[in-house]
PDB file of C-alpha atoms and ligand atoms in Angstrom:
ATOM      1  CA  UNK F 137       2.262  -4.890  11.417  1.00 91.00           C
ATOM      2  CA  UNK F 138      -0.941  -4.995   9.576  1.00 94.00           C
ATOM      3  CA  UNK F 139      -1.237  -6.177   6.209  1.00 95.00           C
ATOM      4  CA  UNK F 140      -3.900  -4.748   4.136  1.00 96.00           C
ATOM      5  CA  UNK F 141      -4.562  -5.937   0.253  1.00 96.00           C
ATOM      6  CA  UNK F 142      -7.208  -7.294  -1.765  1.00 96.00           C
ATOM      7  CA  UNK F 143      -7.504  -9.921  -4.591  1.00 96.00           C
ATOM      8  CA  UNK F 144      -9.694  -7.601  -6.841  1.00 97.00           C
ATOM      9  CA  UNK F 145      -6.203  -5.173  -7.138  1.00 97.00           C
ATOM     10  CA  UNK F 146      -5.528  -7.786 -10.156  1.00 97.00           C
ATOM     11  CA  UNK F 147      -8.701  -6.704 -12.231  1.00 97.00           C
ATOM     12  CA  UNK F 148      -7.182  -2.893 -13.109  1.00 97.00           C
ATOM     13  CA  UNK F 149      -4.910  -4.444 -16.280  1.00 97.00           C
ATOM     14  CA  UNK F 150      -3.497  -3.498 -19.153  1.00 96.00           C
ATOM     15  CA  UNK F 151      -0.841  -6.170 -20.624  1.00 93.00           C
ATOM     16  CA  UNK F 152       2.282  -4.463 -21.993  1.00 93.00           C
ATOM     17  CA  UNK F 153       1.278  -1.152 -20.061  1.00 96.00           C
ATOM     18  CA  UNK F 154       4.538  -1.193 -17.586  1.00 96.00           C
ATOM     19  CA  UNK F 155       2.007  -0.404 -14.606  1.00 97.00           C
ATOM     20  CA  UNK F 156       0.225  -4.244 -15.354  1.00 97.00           C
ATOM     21  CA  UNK F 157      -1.621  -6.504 -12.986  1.00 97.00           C
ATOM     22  CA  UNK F 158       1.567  -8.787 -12.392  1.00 97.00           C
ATOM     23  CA  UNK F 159       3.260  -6.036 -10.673  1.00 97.00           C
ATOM     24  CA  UNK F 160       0.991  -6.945  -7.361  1.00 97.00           C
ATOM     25  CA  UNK F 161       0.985 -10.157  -8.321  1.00 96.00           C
ATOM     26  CA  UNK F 162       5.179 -10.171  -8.039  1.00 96.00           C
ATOM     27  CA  UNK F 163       4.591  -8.485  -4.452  1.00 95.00           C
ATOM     28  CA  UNK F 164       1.598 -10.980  -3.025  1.00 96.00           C
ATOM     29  CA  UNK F 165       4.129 -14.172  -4.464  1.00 95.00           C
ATOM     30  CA  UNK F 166       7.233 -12.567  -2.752  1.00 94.00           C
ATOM     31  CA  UNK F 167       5.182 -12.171   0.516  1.00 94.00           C
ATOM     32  CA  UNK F 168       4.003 -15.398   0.784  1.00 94.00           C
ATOM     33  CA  UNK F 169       7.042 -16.910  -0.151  1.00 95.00           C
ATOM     34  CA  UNK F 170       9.110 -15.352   2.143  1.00 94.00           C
ATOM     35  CA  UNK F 171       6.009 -16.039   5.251  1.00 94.00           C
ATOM     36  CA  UNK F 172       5.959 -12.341   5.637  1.00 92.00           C
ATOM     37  CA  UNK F 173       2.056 -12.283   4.772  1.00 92.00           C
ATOM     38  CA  UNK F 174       1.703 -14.893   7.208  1.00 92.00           C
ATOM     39  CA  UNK F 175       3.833 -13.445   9.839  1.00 91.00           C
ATOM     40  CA  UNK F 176       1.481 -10.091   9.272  1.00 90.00           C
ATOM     41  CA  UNK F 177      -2.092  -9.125  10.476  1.00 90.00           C
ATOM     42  CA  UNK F 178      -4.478  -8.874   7.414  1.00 90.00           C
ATOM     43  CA  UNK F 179      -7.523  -6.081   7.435  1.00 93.00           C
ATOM     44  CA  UNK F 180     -10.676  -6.310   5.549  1.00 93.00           C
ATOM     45  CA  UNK F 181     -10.838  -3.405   3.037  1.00 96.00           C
ATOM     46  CA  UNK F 182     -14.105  -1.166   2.407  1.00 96.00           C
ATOM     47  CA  UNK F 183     -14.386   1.036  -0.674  1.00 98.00           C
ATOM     48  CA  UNK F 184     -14.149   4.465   0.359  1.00 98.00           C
ATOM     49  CA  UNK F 185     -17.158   6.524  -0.631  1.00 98.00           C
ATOM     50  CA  UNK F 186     -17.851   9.766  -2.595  1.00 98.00           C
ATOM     51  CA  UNK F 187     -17.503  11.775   0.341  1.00 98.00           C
ATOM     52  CA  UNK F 188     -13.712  10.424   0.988  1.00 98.00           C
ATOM     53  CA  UNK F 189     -13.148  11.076  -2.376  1.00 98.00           C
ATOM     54  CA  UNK F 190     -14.390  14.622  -2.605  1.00 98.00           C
ATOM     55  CA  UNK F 191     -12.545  15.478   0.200  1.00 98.00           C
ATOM     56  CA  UNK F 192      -9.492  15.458  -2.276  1.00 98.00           C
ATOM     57  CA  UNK F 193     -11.522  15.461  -5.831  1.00 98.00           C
ATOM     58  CA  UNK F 194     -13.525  17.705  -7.804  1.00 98.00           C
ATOM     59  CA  UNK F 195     -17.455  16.437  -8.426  1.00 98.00           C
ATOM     60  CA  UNK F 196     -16.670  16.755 -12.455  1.00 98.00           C
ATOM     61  CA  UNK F 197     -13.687  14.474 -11.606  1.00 98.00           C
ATOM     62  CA  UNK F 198     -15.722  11.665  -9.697  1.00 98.00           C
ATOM     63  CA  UNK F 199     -18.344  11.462 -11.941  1.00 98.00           C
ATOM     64  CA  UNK F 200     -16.274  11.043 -14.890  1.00 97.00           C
ATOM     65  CA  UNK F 201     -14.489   7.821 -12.815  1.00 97.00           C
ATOM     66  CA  UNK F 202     -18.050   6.777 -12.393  1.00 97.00           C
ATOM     67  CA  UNK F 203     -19.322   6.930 -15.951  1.00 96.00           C
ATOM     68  CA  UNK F 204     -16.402   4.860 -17.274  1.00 95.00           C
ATOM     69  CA  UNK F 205     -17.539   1.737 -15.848  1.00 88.00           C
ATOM     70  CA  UNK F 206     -20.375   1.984 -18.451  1.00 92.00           C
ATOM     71  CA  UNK F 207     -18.903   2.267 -21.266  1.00 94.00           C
ATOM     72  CA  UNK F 208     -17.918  -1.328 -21.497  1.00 93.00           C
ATOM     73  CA  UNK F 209     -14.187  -0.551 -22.712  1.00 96.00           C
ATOM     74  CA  UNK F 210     -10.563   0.410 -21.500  1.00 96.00           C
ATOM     75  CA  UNK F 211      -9.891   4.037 -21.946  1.00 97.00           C
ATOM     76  CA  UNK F 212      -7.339   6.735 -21.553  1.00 97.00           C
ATOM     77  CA  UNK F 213      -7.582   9.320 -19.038  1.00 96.00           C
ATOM     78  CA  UNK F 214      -4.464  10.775 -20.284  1.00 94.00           C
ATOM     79  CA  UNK F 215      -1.407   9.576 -22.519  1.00 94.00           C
ATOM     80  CA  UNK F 216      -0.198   7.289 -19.573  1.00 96.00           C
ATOM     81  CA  UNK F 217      -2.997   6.913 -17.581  1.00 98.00           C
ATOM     82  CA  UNK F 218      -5.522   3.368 -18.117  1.00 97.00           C
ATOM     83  CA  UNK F 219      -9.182   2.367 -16.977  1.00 98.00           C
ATOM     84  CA  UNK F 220     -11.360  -0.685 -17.951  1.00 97.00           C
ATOM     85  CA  UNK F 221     -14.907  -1.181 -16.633  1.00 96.00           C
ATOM     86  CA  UNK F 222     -13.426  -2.532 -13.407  1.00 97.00           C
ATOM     87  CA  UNK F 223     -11.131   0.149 -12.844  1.00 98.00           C
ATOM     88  CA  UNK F 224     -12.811   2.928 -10.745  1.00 98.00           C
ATOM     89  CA  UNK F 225     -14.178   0.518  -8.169  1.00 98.00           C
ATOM     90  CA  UNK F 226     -10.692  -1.074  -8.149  1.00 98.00           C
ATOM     91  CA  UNK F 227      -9.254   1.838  -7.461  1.00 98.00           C
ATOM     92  CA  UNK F 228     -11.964   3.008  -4.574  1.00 98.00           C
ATOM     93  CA  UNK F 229     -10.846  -0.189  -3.187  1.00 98.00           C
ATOM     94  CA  UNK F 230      -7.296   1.026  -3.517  1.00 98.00           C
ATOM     95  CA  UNK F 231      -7.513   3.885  -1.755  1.00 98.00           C
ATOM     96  CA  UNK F 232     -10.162   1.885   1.252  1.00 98.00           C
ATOM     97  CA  UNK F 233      -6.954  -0.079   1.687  1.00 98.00           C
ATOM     98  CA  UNK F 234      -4.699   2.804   2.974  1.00 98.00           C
ATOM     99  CA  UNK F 235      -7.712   4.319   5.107  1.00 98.00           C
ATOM    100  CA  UNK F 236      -8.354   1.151   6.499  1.00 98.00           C
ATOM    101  CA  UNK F 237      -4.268   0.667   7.132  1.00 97.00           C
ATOM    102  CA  UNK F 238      -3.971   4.624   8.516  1.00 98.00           C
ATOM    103  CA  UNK F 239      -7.362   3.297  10.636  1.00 97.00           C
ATOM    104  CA  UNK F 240      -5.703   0.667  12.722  1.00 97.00           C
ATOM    105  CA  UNK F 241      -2.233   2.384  13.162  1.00 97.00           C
ATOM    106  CA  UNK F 242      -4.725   5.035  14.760  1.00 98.00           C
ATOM    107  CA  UNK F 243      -7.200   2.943  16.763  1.00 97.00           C
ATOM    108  CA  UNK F 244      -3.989   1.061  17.939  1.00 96.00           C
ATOM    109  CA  UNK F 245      -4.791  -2.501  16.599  1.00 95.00           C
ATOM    110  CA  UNK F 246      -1.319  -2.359  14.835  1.00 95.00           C
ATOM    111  CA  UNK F 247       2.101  -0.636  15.362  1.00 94.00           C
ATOM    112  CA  UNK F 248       2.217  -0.223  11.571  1.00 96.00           C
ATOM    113  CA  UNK F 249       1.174  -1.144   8.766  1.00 96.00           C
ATOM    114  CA  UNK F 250       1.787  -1.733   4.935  1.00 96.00           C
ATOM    115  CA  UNK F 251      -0.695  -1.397   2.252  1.00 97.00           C
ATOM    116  CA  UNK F 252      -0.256  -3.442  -1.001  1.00 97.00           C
ATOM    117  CA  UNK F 253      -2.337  -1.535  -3.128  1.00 97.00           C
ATOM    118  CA  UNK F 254      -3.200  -0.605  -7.495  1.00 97.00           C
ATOM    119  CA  UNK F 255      -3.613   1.081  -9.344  1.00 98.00           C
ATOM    120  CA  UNK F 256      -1.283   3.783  -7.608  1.00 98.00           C
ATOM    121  CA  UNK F 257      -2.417   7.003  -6.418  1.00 98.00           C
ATOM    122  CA  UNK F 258       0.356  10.137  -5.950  1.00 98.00           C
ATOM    123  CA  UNK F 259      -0.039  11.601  -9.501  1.00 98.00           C
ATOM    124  CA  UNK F 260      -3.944  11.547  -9.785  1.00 98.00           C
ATOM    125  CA  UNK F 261      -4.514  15.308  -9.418  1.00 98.00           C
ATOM    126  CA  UNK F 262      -7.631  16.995  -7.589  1.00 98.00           C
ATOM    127  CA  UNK F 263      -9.633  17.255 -11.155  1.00 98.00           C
ATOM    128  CA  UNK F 264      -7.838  14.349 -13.847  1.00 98.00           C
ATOM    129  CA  UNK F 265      -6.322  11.258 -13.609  1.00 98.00           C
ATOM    130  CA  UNK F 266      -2.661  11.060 -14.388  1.00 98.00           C
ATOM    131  CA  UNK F 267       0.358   8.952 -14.230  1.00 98.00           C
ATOM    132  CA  UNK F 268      -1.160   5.531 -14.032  1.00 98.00           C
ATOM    133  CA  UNK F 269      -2.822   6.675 -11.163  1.00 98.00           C
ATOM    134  CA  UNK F 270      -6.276   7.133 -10.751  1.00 98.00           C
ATOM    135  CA  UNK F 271      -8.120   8.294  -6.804  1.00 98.00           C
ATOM    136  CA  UNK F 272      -4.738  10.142  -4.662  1.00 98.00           C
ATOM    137  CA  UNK F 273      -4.904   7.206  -2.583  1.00 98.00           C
ATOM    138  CA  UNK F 274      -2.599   8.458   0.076  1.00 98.00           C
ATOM    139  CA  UNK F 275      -4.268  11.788  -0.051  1.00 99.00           C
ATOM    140  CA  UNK F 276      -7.389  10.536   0.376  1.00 98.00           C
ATOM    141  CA  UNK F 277      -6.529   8.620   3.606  1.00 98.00           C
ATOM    142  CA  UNK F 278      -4.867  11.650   5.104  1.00 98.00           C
ATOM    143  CA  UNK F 279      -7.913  13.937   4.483  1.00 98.00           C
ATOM    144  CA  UNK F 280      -9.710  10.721   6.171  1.00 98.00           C
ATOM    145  CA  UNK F 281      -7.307  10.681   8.970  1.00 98.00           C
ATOM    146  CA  UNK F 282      -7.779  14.658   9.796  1.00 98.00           C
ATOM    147  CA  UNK F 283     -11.514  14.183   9.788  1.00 97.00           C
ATOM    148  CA  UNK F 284     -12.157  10.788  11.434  1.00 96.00           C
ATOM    149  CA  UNK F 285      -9.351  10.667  13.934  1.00 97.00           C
ATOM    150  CA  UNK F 286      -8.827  14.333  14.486  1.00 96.00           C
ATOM    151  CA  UNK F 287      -5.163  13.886  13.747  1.00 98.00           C
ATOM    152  CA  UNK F 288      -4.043  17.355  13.461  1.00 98.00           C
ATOM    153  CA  UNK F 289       0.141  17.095  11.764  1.00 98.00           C
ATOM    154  CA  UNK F 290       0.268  14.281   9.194  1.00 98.00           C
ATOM    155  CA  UNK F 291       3.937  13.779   7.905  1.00 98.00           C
ATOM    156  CA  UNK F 292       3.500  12.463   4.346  1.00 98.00           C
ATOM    157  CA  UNK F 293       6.754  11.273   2.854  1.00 98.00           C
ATOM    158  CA  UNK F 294       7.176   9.933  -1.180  1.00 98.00           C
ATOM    159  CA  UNK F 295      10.229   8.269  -1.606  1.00 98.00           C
ATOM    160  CA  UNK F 296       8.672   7.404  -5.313  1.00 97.00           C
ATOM    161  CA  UNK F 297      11.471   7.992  -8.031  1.00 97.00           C
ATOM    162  CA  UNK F 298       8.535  10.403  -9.504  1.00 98.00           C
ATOM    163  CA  UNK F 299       7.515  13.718  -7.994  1.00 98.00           C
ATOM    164  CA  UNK F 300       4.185  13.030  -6.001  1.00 98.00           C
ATOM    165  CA  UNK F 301       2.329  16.225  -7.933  1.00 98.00           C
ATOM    166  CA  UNK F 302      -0.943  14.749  -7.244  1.00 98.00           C
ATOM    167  CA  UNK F 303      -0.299  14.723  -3.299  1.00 98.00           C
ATOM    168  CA  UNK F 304       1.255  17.883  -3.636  1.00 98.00           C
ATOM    169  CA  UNK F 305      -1.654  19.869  -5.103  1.00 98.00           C
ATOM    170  CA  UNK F 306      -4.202  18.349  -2.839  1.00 98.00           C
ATOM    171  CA  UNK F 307      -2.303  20.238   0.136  1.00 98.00           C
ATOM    172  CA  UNK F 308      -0.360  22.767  -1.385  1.00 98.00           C
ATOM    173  CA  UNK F 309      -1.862  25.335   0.996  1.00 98.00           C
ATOM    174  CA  UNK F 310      -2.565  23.091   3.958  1.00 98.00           C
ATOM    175  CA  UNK F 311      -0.334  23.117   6.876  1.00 98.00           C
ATOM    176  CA  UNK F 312      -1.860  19.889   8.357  1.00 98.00           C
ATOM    177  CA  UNK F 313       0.075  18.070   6.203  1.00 98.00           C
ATOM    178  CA  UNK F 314       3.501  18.270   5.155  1.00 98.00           C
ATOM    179  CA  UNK F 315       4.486  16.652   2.343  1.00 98.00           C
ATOM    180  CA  UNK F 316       7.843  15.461   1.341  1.00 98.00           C
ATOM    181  CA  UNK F 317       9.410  14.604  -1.639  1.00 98.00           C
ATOM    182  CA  UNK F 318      12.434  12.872  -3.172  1.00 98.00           C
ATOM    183  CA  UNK F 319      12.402  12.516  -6.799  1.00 98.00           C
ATOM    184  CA  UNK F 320      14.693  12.125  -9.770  1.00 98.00           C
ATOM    185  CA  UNK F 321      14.887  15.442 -11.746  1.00 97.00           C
ATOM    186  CA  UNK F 322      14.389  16.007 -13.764  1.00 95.00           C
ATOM    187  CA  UNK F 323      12.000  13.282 -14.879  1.00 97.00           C
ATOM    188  CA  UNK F 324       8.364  12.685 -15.488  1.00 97.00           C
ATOM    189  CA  UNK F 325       6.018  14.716 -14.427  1.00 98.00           C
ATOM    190  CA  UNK F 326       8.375  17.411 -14.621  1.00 97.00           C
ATOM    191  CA  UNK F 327       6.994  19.113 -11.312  1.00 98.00           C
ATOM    192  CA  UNK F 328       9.078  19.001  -7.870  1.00 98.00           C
ATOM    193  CA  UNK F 329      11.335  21.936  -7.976  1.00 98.00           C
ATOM    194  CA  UNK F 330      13.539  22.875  -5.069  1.00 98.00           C
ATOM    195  CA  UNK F 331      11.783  26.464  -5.128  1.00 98.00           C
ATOM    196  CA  UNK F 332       8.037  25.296  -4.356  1.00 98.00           C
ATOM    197  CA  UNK F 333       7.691  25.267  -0.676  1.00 98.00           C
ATOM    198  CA  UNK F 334       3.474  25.423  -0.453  1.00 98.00           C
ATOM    199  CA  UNK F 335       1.277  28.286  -0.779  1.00 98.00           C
ATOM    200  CA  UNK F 336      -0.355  30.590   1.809  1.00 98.00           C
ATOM    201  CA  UNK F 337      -0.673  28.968   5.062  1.00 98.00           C
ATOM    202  CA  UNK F 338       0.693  26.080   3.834  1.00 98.00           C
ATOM    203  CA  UNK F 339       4.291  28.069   2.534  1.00 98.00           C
ATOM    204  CA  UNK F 340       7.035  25.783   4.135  1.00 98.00           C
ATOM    205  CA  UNK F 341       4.520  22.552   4.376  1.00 98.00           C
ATOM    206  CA  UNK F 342       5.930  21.401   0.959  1.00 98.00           C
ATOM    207  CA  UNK F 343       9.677  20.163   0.547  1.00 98.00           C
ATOM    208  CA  UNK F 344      10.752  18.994  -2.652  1.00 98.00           C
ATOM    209  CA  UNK F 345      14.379  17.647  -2.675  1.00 98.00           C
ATOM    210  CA  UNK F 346      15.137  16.814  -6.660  1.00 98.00           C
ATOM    211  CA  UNK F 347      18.089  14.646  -6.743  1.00 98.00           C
ATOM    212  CA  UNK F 348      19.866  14.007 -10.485  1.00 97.00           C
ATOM    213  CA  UNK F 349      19.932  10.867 -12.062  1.00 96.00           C
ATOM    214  CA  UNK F 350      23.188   8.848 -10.894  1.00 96.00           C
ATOM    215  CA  UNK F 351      22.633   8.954  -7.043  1.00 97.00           C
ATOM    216  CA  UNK F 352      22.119   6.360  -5.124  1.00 97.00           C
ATOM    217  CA  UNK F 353      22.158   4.958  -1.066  1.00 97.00           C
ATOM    218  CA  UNK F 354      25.127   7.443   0.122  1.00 97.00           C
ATOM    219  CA  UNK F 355      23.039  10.595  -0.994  1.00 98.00           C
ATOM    220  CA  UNK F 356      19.645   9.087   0.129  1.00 98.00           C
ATOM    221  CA  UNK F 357      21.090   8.442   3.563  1.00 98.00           C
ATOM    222  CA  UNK F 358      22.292  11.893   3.724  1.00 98.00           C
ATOM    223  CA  UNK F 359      19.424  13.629   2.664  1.00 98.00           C
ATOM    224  CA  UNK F 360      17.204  11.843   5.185  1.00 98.00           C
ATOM    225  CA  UNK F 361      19.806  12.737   7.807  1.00 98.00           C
ATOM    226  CA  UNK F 362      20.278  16.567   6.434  1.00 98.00           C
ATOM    227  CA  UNK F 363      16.691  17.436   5.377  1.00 98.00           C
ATOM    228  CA  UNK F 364      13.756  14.861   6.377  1.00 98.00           C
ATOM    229  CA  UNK F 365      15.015  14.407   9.826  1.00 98.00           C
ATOM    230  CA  UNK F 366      14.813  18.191  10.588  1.00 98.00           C
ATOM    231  CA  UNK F 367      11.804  18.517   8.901  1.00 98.00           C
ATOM    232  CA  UNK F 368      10.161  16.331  11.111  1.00 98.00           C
ATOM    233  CA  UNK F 369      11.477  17.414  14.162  1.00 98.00           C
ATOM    234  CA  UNK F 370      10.137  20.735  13.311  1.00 98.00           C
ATOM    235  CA  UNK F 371       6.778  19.704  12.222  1.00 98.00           C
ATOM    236  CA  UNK F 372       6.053  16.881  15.310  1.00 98.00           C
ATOM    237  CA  UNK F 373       3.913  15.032  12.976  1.00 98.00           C
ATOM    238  CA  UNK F 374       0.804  12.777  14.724  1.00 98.00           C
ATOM    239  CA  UNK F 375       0.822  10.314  11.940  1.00 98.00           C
ATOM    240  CA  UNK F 376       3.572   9.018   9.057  1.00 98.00           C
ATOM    241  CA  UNK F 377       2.197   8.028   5.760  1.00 98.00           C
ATOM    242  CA  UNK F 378       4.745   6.979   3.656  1.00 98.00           C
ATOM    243  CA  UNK F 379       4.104   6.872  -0.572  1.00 98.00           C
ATOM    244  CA  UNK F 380       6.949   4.121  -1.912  1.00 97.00           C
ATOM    245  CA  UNK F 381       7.473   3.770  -4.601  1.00 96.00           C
ATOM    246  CA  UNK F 382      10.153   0.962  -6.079  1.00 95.00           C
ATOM    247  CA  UNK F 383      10.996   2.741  -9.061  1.00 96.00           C
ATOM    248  CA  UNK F 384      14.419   4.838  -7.720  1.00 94.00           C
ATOM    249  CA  UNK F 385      15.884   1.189  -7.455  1.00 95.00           C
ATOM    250  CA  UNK F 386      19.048   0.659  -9.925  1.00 93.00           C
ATOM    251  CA  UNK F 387      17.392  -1.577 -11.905  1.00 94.00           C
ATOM    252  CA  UNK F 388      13.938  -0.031 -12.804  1.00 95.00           C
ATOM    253  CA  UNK F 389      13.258   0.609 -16.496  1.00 94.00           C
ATOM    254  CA  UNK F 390      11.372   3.985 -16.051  1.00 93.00           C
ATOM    255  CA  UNK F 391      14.496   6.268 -14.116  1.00 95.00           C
ATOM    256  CA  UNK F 392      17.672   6.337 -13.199  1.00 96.00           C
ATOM    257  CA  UNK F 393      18.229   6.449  -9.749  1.00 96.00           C
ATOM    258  CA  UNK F 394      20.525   3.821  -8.104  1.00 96.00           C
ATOM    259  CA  UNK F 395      19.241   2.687  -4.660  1.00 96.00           C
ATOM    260  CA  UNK F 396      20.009  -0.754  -3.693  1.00 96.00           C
ATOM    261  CA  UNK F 397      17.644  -2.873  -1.460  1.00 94.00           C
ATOM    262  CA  UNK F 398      20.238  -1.890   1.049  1.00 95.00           C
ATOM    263  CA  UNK F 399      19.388   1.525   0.645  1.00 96.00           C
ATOM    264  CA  UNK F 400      15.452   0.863   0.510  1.00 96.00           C
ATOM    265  CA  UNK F 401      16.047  -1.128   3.663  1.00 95.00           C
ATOM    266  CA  UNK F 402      17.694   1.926   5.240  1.00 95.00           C
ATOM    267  CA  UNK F 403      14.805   4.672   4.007  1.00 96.00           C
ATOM    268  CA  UNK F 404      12.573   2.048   5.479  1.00 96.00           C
ATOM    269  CA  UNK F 405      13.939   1.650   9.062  1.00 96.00           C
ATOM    270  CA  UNK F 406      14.930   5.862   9.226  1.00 97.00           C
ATOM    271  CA  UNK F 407      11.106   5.963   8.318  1.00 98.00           C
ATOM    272  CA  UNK F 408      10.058   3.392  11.347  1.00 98.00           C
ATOM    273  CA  UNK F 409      12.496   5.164  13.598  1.00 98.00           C
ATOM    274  CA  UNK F 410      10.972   8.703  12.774  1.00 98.00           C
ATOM    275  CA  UNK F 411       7.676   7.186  13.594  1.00 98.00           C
ATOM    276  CA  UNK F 412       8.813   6.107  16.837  1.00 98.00           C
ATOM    277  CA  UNK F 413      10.297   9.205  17.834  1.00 98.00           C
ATOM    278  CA  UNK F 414       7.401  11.541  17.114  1.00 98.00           C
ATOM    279  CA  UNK F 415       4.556   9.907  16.506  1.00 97.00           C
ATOM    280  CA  UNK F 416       4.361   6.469  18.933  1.00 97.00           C
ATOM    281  CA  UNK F 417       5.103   4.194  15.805  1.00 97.00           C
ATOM    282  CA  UNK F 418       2.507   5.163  13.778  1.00 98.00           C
ATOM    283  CA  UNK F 419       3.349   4.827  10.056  1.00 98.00           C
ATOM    284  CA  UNK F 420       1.669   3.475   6.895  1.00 98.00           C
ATOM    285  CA  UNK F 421       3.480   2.349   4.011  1.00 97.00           C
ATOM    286  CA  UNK F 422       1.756   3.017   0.478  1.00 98.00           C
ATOM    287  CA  UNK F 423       2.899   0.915  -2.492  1.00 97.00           C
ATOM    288  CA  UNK F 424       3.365   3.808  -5.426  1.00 97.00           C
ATOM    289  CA  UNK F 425       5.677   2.841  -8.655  1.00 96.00           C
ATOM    290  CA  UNK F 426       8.135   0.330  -9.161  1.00 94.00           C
ATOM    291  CA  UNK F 427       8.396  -1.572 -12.690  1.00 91.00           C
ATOM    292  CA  UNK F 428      11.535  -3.867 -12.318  1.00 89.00           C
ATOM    293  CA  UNK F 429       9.493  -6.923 -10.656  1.00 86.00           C
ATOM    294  CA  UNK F 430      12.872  -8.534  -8.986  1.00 84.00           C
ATOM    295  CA  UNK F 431      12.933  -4.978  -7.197  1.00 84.00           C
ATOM    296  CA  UNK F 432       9.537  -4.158  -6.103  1.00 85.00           C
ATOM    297  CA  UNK F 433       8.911  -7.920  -4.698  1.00 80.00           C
ATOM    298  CA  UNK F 434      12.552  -7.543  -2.933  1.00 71.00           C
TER     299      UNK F 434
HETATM  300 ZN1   ZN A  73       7.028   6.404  -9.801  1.00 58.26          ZN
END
């Protein structure tokens, strides 16, 4: 497994914002305390440039990231959504992270790998920042994967407690991606319904399975066996990527789904076994939410 972080993940802060520096900072402790990081291969991470970005982004969108860093102070992109001085070329390291851990699950120098990555990436939409999140990291690596690898069926799957509407959007119409999501609902953003499937060529590349507040392991286990598992049989995806988010856990301030680590164990190894079957292995975990810090470093 590679292992695929980087210190500067820290600088994009905001104290009593719930998506705060100590969130990664929970993860990297838990990791070293537990010799996982050591036990793992670490990458060096590259920023990804404009022309990764734009494959996902609008122009107007990048160049307001860009002109933030200038103006010396935090700001809000939306209601929710954070960024200091530091931010854009935190998150452009962000989103480097998950190409560079999509990279060697593709050039074979890992069987997998795991991205620890911040700010988080699956509601940033094509043109605004949203949801804490800034660049669609995830996105962006999958547009990266089609064009530097020629991988031609990406399987992207968002077990985030939120819908992923950013992911979503950037390949509503694609059918080189098919993007699955389970998400409390309803909940924030409020996007995610049963009914939208993708648009034109890309109708039936979109599942959204909303599941009500109150669930927990015994429906997640069943709706991997009853939906995602056929799905990807189906689809014969070339490459996993895999948007988690630690948020659906019973404990997490922000929602109220009730997954134990038991049950985010389980999602896990379905996830590695799916990879296995179709794809020789080859899956990428994302880091998304997760706001209860016992949970997301478990
Ligand atoms: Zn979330």
């Amino acid at each position: 497994t590679a292992y695929v972080t980087h210190p500067r993940f820290s600088e994009h802060h905001l104290p009593e914002h719930p998506e705060h520096a100590g969130r990664i900072r929970a993860v990297w402790r838990r990791l070293g305390e537990t010799g996982l990081a050591a036990r793992m291969h670490a990458l060096d991470v590259q920023p990804v440039t404009d022309e990764q970005i734009l494959a996902v982004h609008s122009r107007g969108y990048l160049d307001v990231l860009q002109r933030i860093g200038s103006l010396g102070r935090t700001v809000r992109l939306d209601a929710d959504t954070y960024a200091n001085p530091t931010s854009y070329e935190v998150a452009c390291l962000a989103a480097g992270a998950v190409c560079t851990a999509a990279d060697a699950v593709l050039r074979g120098d890992a069987a997998n790998s795991l991205a620890v990555v911040r700010p988080p990436g699956h509601h940033a939409m094509p043109d605004h920042g949203m949801g804490f999140c800034l660049l669609g990291n995830i996105a962006i690596a999958a547009a990266d994967a089609r064009r530097r690898h020629q991988v031609e069926r990406i399987l992207i799957v968002d077990f985030d407690v939120h819908h992923g509407n950013g992911t979503e959007a950037m390949f509503y119409d694609d059918p080189s991606v098919l993007f699955v999501s389970t998400h409390q609902y309803p909940l924030y953003p409020g996007t995610g319904a049963l009914e939208d499937i993708g648009a034109g060529a890309g109708q039936g590349y979109t599942a959204n399975i909303p599941i009500p507040g109150g669930h927990g392991d015994a429906s997640y286990a069943a709706i991997f066996e009853q939906v995602v598992w056929p799905l990807a049989d189906r689809f014969q995806p070339q490459l996993i990527l895999a948007s988690a988010g630690f948020d659906a856990h019973w404990a997490d301030p922000l929602a109220g789904i009730r997954l134990s680590l038991n049950g985010y164990a389980l999602l896990c190894s379905e996830l590695l076994r799916m990879a296995d079957q179709y794809c020789g292995g080859k899956i990428v975990f994302v880091m998304e939410g997760g706001y209860n810090l016992e949970a997301l470093s478990g």
